[in-house]
Coordinates of C-alpha atoms in Angstrom, one line a residue:
M1 CA 0.2 -0.3 0.1
D2 CA 1.5 3.2 -1.1
R3 CA 1.8 6.5 1.4
E4 CA -1.1 8.3 0.2
N5 CA -4.0 5.3 0.3
D6 CA -2.3 4.8 3.9
F7 CA -3.1 8.2 4.8
T8 CA -7.1 8.0 3.4
L9 CA -7.5 4.9 5.6
D10 CA -6.5 6.5 8.4
E11 CA -8.4 9.7 8.0
E12 CA -11.7 7.5 7.0
F13 CA -11.0 5.6 10.3
W14 CA -10.8 8.3 12.7
N15 CA -13.8 10.0 11.1
S16 CA -15.9 6.8 11.4
V17 CA -14.7 6.8 15.2
N18 CA -16.0 10.3 15.5
E19 CA -19.7 9.4 13.9
I20 CA -20.0 6.6 16.3
V21 CA -19.2 8.7 19.4
A22 CA -21.4 11.3 18.3
S23 CA -24.2 9.1 17.9
A24 CA -23.6 7.4 21.2
G25 CA -24.0 10.9 22.8
A26 CA -27.2 11.4 21.1
E27 CA -28.6 8.4 22.3
D28 CA -27.3 9.0 26.1
A29 CA -28.9 12.4 25.6
E30 CA -32.6 10.9 24.4
D31 CA -32.2 8.4 27.6
T32 CA -31.9 10.8 30.0
H33 CA -35.1 12.6 28.7
G34 CA -34.0 15.9 28.7
E35 CA -30.9 16.1 30.7
T36 CA -27.7 17.8 29.7
P37 CA -25.6 15.3 27.5
A38 CA -22.2 14.3 28.3
A39 CA -19.7 16.3 26.4
T40 CA -18.1 14.9 23.3
P41 CA -14.8 13.7 24.2
Q42 CA -12.2 15.4 22.7
K43 CA -9.5 13.8 20.5
H44 CA -6.1 13.1 21.5
P45 CA -3.6 15.9 19.6
E46 CA -1.8 13.4 18.2
E47 CA -5.0 11.5 17.0
T48 CA -6.2 14.0 14.6
R49 CA -4.1 14.6 11.8
P50 CA -4.0 17.8 9.7
E51 CA -4.4 17.2 6.1
P52 CA -1.5 17.9 4.0
P53 CA -1.3 21.2 2.4
A54 CA -1.3 21.3 -1.4
G55 CA 1.7 19.9 -3.2
K56 CA 3.0 18.2 -0.2
S57 CA 2.8 14.5 0.7
V58 CA 2.2 13.3 3.9
P59 CA 5.6 11.5 5.4
E60 CA 5.6 7.7 5.6
K61 CA 5.1 6.2 9.0
S62 CA 7.8 4.3 10.2
P63 CA 7.4 0.7 9.8
T64 CA 7.9 0.0 13.3
E65 CA 5.3 2.1 14.9
P66 CA 2.5 0.4 16.2
K67 CA -1.2 1.6 15.3
R68 CA -2.9 3.3 18.1
P69 CA -5.9 1.5 19.3
A70 CA -9.3 3.0 18.7
P71 CA -10.9 4.4 21.7
K72 CA -13.9 2.9 23.7
P73 CA -16.9 4.9 23.4
P74 CA -17.9 6.3 26.9
E75 CA -20.0 3.9 29.0
K76 CA -23.4 4.8 30.1
S77 CA -23.6 5.2 34.2
P78 CA -26.3 3.0 35.6
F79 CA -27.1 6.0 38.0
P80 CA -29.0 9.6 37.2
P81 CA -26.7 12.5 37.6
E82 CA -27.3 14.2 40.6
R83 CA -29.1 17.2 40.7
K84 CA -28.4 20.3 42.8
P85 CA -31.2 21.4 45.1
E86 CA -33.1 24.3 44.2
R87 CA -32.4 27.5 46.9
P88 CA -35.6 28.6 48.0
A89 CA -36.5 32.3 47.0
R90 CA -35.7 34.5 50.0
E91 CA -38.3 35.9 51.9
E92 CA -38.2 39.6 52.7
K93 CA -39.0 40.5 56.2
S94 CA -41.4 42.6 57.1
A95 CA -40.6 45.4 59.4
P96 CA -42.2 44.4 62.8
S97 CA -45.4 46.1 64.0
K98 CA -44.9 48.3 67.0
D99 CA -46.9 47.0 69.9
P100 CA -47.2 50.0 72.8
E101 CA -47.4 47.4 75.2
A102 CA -44.2 45.2 74.2
E103 CA -42.5 48.5 73.8
A104 CA -43.3 49.7 77.4
S105 CA -42.4 46.4 78.7
R106 CA -39.2 46.2 76.7
R107 CA -38.3 49.7 78.2
A108 CA -39.3 48.7 81.7
F109 CA -37.2 45.5 81.3
L110 CA -33.9 47.9 80.2
R111 CA -34.7 50.5 83.3
H112 CA -34.3 47.3 85.6
F113 CA -31.5 46.0 83.8
K114 CA -29.8 49.1 84.2
K115 CA -30.4 49.3 87.9
Y116 CA -29.3 45.8 88.5
V117 CA -26.0 46.8 86.5
K118 CA -25.5 49.6 88.7
V119 CA -26.0 47.6 91.8
L120 CA -23.7 45.1 90.6
L121 CA -21.3 47.7 90.3
I122 CA -21.3 49.3 93.3
I123 CA -21.1 45.7 95.1
A124 CA -17.8 45.0 92.7
A125 CA -16.7 48.3 94.0
L126 CA -17.0 47.7 98.0
G127 CA -15.6 44.5 97.3
L128 CA -12.6 46.1 95.7
A129 CA -12.4 48.7 98.4
V130 CA -12.8 45.9 101.2
M131 CA -9.6 43.9 99.0
Y132 CA -7.8 47.2 99.3
A133 CA -8.2 47.8 103.2
G134 CA -7.5 44.1 103.9
A135 CA -4.3 44.6 102.0
A136 CA -3.4 47.6 103.9
M137 CA -4.1 46.7 107.0
F138 CA -2.1 43.2 106.4
D139 CA 0.9 45.4 105.1
R140 CA 0.5 47.2 108.1
I141 CA 0.4 44.5 110.5
Y142 CA 3.3 43.0 109.0
A143 CA 5.5 46.1 109.3
S144 CA 4.5 46.6 113.0
L145 CA 6.1 42.9 113.4
G146 CA 9.5 44.1 111.9
S147 CA 9.9 41.2 109.7
D148 CA 12.0 42.5 106.8
L149 CA 12.8 38.8 105.2
D150 CA 13.8 40.1 102.1
A151 CA 17.0 42.3 103.6
V152 CA 17.9 39.6 105.4
D153 CA 21.7 39.0 104.3
T154 CA 23.7 35.8 104.5
E155 CA 26.5 37.0 106.5
T156 CA 25.0 39.6 108.8
V157 CA 21.5 39.5 110.2
A158 CA 19.9 42.7 111.7
V159 CA 19.2 42.9 115.4
Q160 CA 15.4 42.0 116.0
P161 CA 13.2 43.2 119.2
T162 CA 13.1 40.8 121.8
P163 CA 9.8 38.9 121.2
E164 CA 6.6 39.1 123.7
P165 CA 7.0 36.0 125.8
T166 CA 4.7 32.7 124.6
P167 CA 1.3 32.6 126.4
I168 CA 1.5 29.7 129.0
P169 CA -2.0 28.2 129.5
G170 CA -3.3 27.8 133.1
L171 CA -4.0 29.8 136.1
L172 CA -1.0 32.1 136.2
G173 CA -0.3 32.5 132.5
N174 CA 3.5 34.3 132.3
K175 CA 3.3 35.5 136.1
Y176 CA 5.9 33.9 138.2
K177 CA 7.4 32.0 135.3
E178 CA 10.9 32.4 137.2
K179 CA 9.2 30.2 140.3
F180 CA 8.6 26.9 138.1
A181 CA 11.2 24.9 136.6
D182 CA 11.5 24.6 132.7
G183 CA 12.8 20.9 133.1
Q184 CA 13.2 18.6 136.1
P185 CA 11.9 19.3 139.3
F186 CA 14.2 20.7 141.9
S187 CA 14.4 22.4 145.6
T188 CA 16.9 24.1 147.5
E189 CA 17.0 25.0 151.6
P190 CA 18.1 28.7 151.2
N191 CA 18.0 29.6 154.9
T192 CA 18.0 33.1 154.4
S193 CA 16.7 35.6 157.1
E194 CA 14.8 39.1 156.8
T195 CA 13.5 41.4 159.5
L196 CA 10.3 42.7 158.4
A197 CA 8.5 46.1 159.5
D198 CA 6.3 44.7 162.2
G199 CA 9.6 43.1 163.6
T200 CA 9.0 39.7 162.7
T201 CA 11.7 37.7 161.5
R202 CA 11.0 35.6 158.5
T203 CA 13.5 32.9 157.0
L204 CA 13.4 31.1 153.8
I205 CA 13.9 27.4 154.8
Y206 CA 12.6 25.1 151.8
T207 CA 11.7 25.7 148.2
F208 CA 10.5 23.4 145.3
A209 CA 10.0 24.3 141.6
G210 CA 8.2 22.2 139.4
K211 CA 6.4 22.3 135.9
N212 CA 3.0 22.9 137.1
A213 CA 3.5 23.8 141.2
A214 CA 5.8 25.7 143.0
F215 CA 6.1 27.0 146.6
E216 CA 8.2 28.6 149.1
L217 CA 8.6 27.7 153.1
Y218 CA 9.2 30.6 155.5
Q219 CA 10.0 29.8 159.0
C220 CA 8.5 33.2 161.1
T221 CA 8.5 34.2 164.7
N222 CA 7.5 37.5 166.0
G223 CA 7.7 37.9 169.8
K224 CA 6.9 34.4 171.1
I225 CA 4.5 33.4 168.2
K226 CA 5.8 31.0 165.9
Y227 CA 3.9 30.0 162.6
Q228 CA 5.0 29.1 158.9
V229 CA 3.7 30.3 156.0
A230 CA 4.0 28.6 152.3
D231 CA 3.5 30.6 149.3
V232 CA 1.9 28.4 146.9
Y233 CA 1.4 28.8 143.0
V234 CA -0.3 26.4 140.6
R235 CA -1.0 26.6 137.1
D236 CA -3.5 24.0 137.4
I237 CA -6.2 24.0 140.0
S238 CA -6.0 20.1 140.1
K239 CA -2.5 20.6 141.4
L240 CA -4.3 22.0 144.6
T241 CA -5.6 18.9 145.5
A242 CA -7.5 17.3 148.5
A243 CA -6.9 13.9 150.4
F244 CA -9.7 12.5 152.6
E245 CA -11.0 9.3 153.9
K246 CA -14.1 7.9 152.2
D247 CA -15.4 6.4 155.1
Q248 CA -16.0 9.4 157.2
N249 CA -15.5 7.4 160.5
K250 CA -11.7 6.6 159.8
T251 CA -8.9 8.9 160.4
K252 CA -5.6 9.7 159.8
K253 CA -2.5 12.0 161.1
I254 CA -1.2 14.3 158.4
R255 CA 2.0 12.5 157.6
A256 CA -0.1 9.3 157.0
F257 CA -2.3 11.4 154.7
A258 CA 0.5 13.2 153.0
E259 CA 3.0 10.1 152.1
E260 CA 0.1 8.1 150.9
S261 CA -1.2 10.3 148.5
G262 CA 2.5 11.5 147.3
V263 CA 2.2 15.5 147.8
L264 CA 4.8 17.9 148.0
I265 CA 2.9 20.0 150.9
A266 CA 0.4 19.8 152.9
V267 CA -1.7 21.2 156.0
S268 CA -4.9 20.1 158.1
S269 CA -8.1 21.0 156.5
D270 CA -11.8 21.3 157.7
Y271 CA -12.3 18.0 159.4
F272 CA -15.7 17.8 158.0
A273 CA -16.6 14.4 158.9
A274 CA -16.1 15.5 162.5
N275 CA -19.2 17.9 162.0
A276 CA -21.8 16.9 164.7
N277 CA -25.0 18.7 162.8
D278 CA -23.9 16.9 159.2
E279 CA -24.3 20.6 158.1
G280 CA -22.6 22.6 155.1
L281 CA -21.8 22.0 151.5
I282 CA -18.8 19.8 151.5
I283 CA -16.8 19.4 147.8
R284 CA -13.1 18.0 147.3
N285 CA -11.5 17.7 144.3
G286 CA -14.4 19.0 142.2
F287 CA -16.7 16.2 143.8
M288 CA -19.5 16.7 145.9
I289 CA -19.6 14.8 149.3
R290 CA -22.5 16.5 150.9
S291 CA -24.9 19.5 150.3
N292 CA -26.8 20.7 153.3
P293 CA -27.5 24.3 154.3
C294 CA -24.8 26.0 155.9
R295 CA -26.8 27.8 159.2
H296 CA -23.9 28.3 161.6
S297 CA -20.3 28.3 159.9
D298 CA -19.0 30.3 157.3
L299 CA -18.1 28.6 153.9
C300 CA -15.2 28.9 151.8
V301 CA -15.2 27.8 147.9
I302 CA -12.2 27.4 145.6
Y303 CA -13.8 27.6 141.8
Q304 CA -12.5 25.7 138.9
D305 CA -11.2 29.2 137.6
G306 CA -8.9 29.3 140.7
T307 CA -10.9 32.2 142.3
M308 CA -11.9 31.8 145.9
R309 CA -14.8 33.4 147.8
C310 CA -15.9 33.5 151.5
F311 CA -19.6 33.4 152.7
D312 CA -20.8 34.9 155.7
C313 CA -23.0 32.7 157.1
K314 CA -25.3 35.8 158.9
K315 CA -24.4 38.3 156.2
D316 CA -24.2 36.6 153.1
K317 CA -27.3 34.4 151.2
I318 CA -25.6 31.2 150.6
D319 CA -27.3 29.0 148.2
N320 CA -25.9 25.8 147.7
N321 CA -27.5 25.3 143.9
E322 CA -26.1 28.4 142.5
I323 CA -22.6 27.3 143.8
L324 CA -22.7 24.1 142.4
G325 CA -24.0 25.8 139.2
S326 CA -20.4 28.0 139.4
Y327 CA -18.0 24.9 139.1
P328 CA -16.4 24.8 142.1
Y329 CA -13.8 22.8 143.0
H330 CA -13.1 22.9 146.7
S331 CA -15.6 23.9 149.2
F332 CA -14.5 23.9 153.3
Y333 CA -17.1 24.3 156.2
F334 CA -15.0 25.3 159.3
G335 CA -14.7 29.1 159.8
P336 CA -14.6 31.7 160.2
S337 CA -13.8 33.9 157.5
L338 CA -10.9 36.6 158.4
L339 CA -11.3 39.5 155.7
D340 CA -13.7 41.0 154.5
E341 CA -14.9 41.4 150.9
N342 CA -12.5 44.2 150.1
G343 CA -9.6 42.2 151.6
A344 CA -9.6 44.2 154.9
A345 CA -8.9 42.8 158.3
K346 CA -12.3 42.1 160.1
T347 CA -13.1 42.5 164.1
Q348 CA -15.9 40.6 164.4
F349 CA -16.4 36.5 163.8
N350 CA -19.0 33.9 163.5
S351 CA -17.1 31.8 166.1
S352 CA -17.1 31.2 169.5
L353 CA -13.5 30.1 170.0
S354 CA -11.8 33.6 169.4
G355 CA -8.8 33.3 172.0
P356 CA -5.4 32.3 171.0
N357 CA -4.8 28.8 169.8
P358 CA -3.1 26.7 167.1
R359 CA -4.3 28.0 163.6
S360 CA -4.2 26.7 160.2
V361 CA -5.6 28.9 157.3
I362 CA -5.9 29.0 153.7
G363 CA -5.1 32.4 152.0
Y364 CA -5.7 33.5 148.2
Y365 CA -4.4 36.4 146.3
E366 CA -5.4 35.7 143.0
P367 CA -6.0 32.7 141.0
G368 CA -3.3 30.2 140.8
H369 CA -1.4 31.6 143.9
Y370 CA -2.4 30.6 147.6
A371 CA -1.3 30.7 151.1
F372 CA -0.9 27.9 153.6
I373 CA -0.3 29.0 157.3
S374 CA 0.1 26.8 160.5
V375 CA 0.3 28.5 164.0
L376 CA 1.4 26.9 166.8
G377 CA -0.1 26.9 170.1
D378 CA 0.6 26.0 174.0
Y379 CA 0.7 22.3 173.1
N380 CA 3.7 20.1 173.0
M381 CA 5.6 19.5 169.3
I382 CA 4.8 16.0 168.2
D383 CA 7.2 14.9 165.1
Y384 CA 5.4 12.5 162.9
N385 CA 7.3 9.6 164.4
G386 CA 5.3 10.2 167.6
K387 CA 8.3 11.9 169.5
N388 CA 7.2 14.5 172.0
L389 CA 9.1 17.5 171.3
G390 CA 8.3 19.6 174.4
N391 CA 6.1 22.7 174.4
S392 CA 6.1 24.8 171.6
G393 CA 6.6 27.8 173.8
S394 CA 4.0 30.0 171.2
P395 CA 0.6 31.1 172.6
G396 CA -1.0 30.8 169.3
M397 CA -3.0 33.8 167.6
T398 CA -6.5 34.9 168.1
F399 CA -8.6 35.4 165.2
A400 CA -7.9 39.3 165.4
E401 CA -4.3 38.6 165.3
L402 CA -4.7 35.9 162.2
S403 CA -6.8 38.4 160.5
T404 CA -4.4 41.1 160.6
L405 CA -1.6 38.8 160.1
C406 CA -3.3 38.1 156.6
A407 CA -4.3 41.4 155.3
S408 CA -0.9 42.9 156.0
M409 CA 0.6 39.7 153.9
G410 CA -2.2 41.4 150.8
M411 CA -4.2 38.5 150.7
K412 CA -8.0 39.0 149.3
A413 CA -9.3 36.2 151.0
A414 CA -8.8 34.1 153.9
Y415 CA -10.4 31.2 155.7
N416 CA -9.6 29.6 158.9
L417 CA -9.8 25.5 158.9
D418 CA -9.3 23.1 161.5
G419 CA -7.0 24.3 164.7
G420 CA -6.1 23.0 167.6
R421 CA -3.8 19.9 168.6
S422 CA -4.5 18.7 165.1
I423 CA -2.5 21.2 162.9
G424 CA 0.3 20.9 161.3
M425 CA 2.2 21.2 157.9
Y426 CA 4.0 18.5 156.2
W427 CA 6.9 19.2 153.6
N428 CA 9.8 17.0 152.2
G429 CA 9.6 14.2 154.9
K430 CA 9.3 17.1 158.0
L431 CA 6.5 17.9 160.3
F432 CA 5.8 21.1 161.6
G433 CA 3.1 21.6 164.0
H434 CA 1.8 19.6 167.0
N435 CA 0.4 16.6 165.3
M436 CA -1.5 15.1 168.2
R437 CA -5.0 14.3 167.1
A438 CA -6.0 12.2 163.6
I439 CA -8.0 14.2 161.5
G440 CA -10.3 13.5 158.0
D441 CA -8.9 15.3 155.5
I442 CA -6.0 17.5 154.4
I443 CA -5.4 20.2 151.8
A444 CA -2.2 19.8 149.7
V445 CA -0.2 20.7 146.5
T446 CA 1.0 18.0 144.2
D447 CA 3.1 18.8 140.7

């Protein structure tokens, strides 16, 4: 086959292919019932050959070049073409009709809303003011403490003022702190003497310092009168304790009570078991032993807060229920009371035993600070082993003398306890007193 015929066949072949494709597209358009027919596929640039210009022949194909296969017509899709949903026509918004009531309610709402906003703003401003004031107060407190931690240098530290002592809980707080022991309890026997303004020679013969209790014991002589005074300090009212026989028919001497109880110092108490009329309000260590009317003797009450009060059986109304409602810790029924409500000496006493006698006294300065007094009388001295030491040579004291002594020592209240031959003061294995009669109870100090 010559080159012209070859070119002619190829051109005819491609023209027939184009007719087939066009006819297939037309059929597809009819099948889709008016749908947009698919685009006619374009020929590859190499597939359509331009006609040779006049007078020129088409170059002959290379004998080794294979013939390009005819393209397949596009297959018909089994699914209908997707249709885009039509966008609905935009509705024109009509201007809202103005309802007078709705407009009025809207304006009222706006007014209330503005008020609420103002209130919220005021509250927020007050909160900020409080925060600012608190911050300023904190700055003042911080400045008053003298703390300047940022100024501390690793080599030199500024001298700080001496801090206030840490408060110690209890009856005395930080008062008389020097009289107590920081560590182990200890005692001393100074034996130092001094002469008081009234001519009394006072010798400090023994001291004790514990964690919760302390006392100083003085031997005193004024003319022929001999007595001992214990200046007692306790941080807890429970350290001012009592020892007594539960069986009121039993009695002991001071030494037996003291050593069995393990107390530091003790004096004879009111011997409540010997009360023939079974009268009075009797309380020991916070427990009530009896509560009967106080008709014939003065009453002394020490409360749990450390205060002590003496009731005059003739002048004061003694209401046991009222006293019991005020948390009493001890109450004594013997008497009489030795000072008035102002701490001054009395001249009249509710007792017939006003003459010189051995005496036992509990005195009160302030909560936690008390005094024990033992006055020797015209009796023999018996030590705790029963040895007779002979007559004391002391005449004892009258109530008037005892009252004057307590007032001169600065006591606010003082109360006479059981005296006579049963008086005595025990400390550190020693006894000062007559100790000739067994008693029913003692008042003592423990640490």
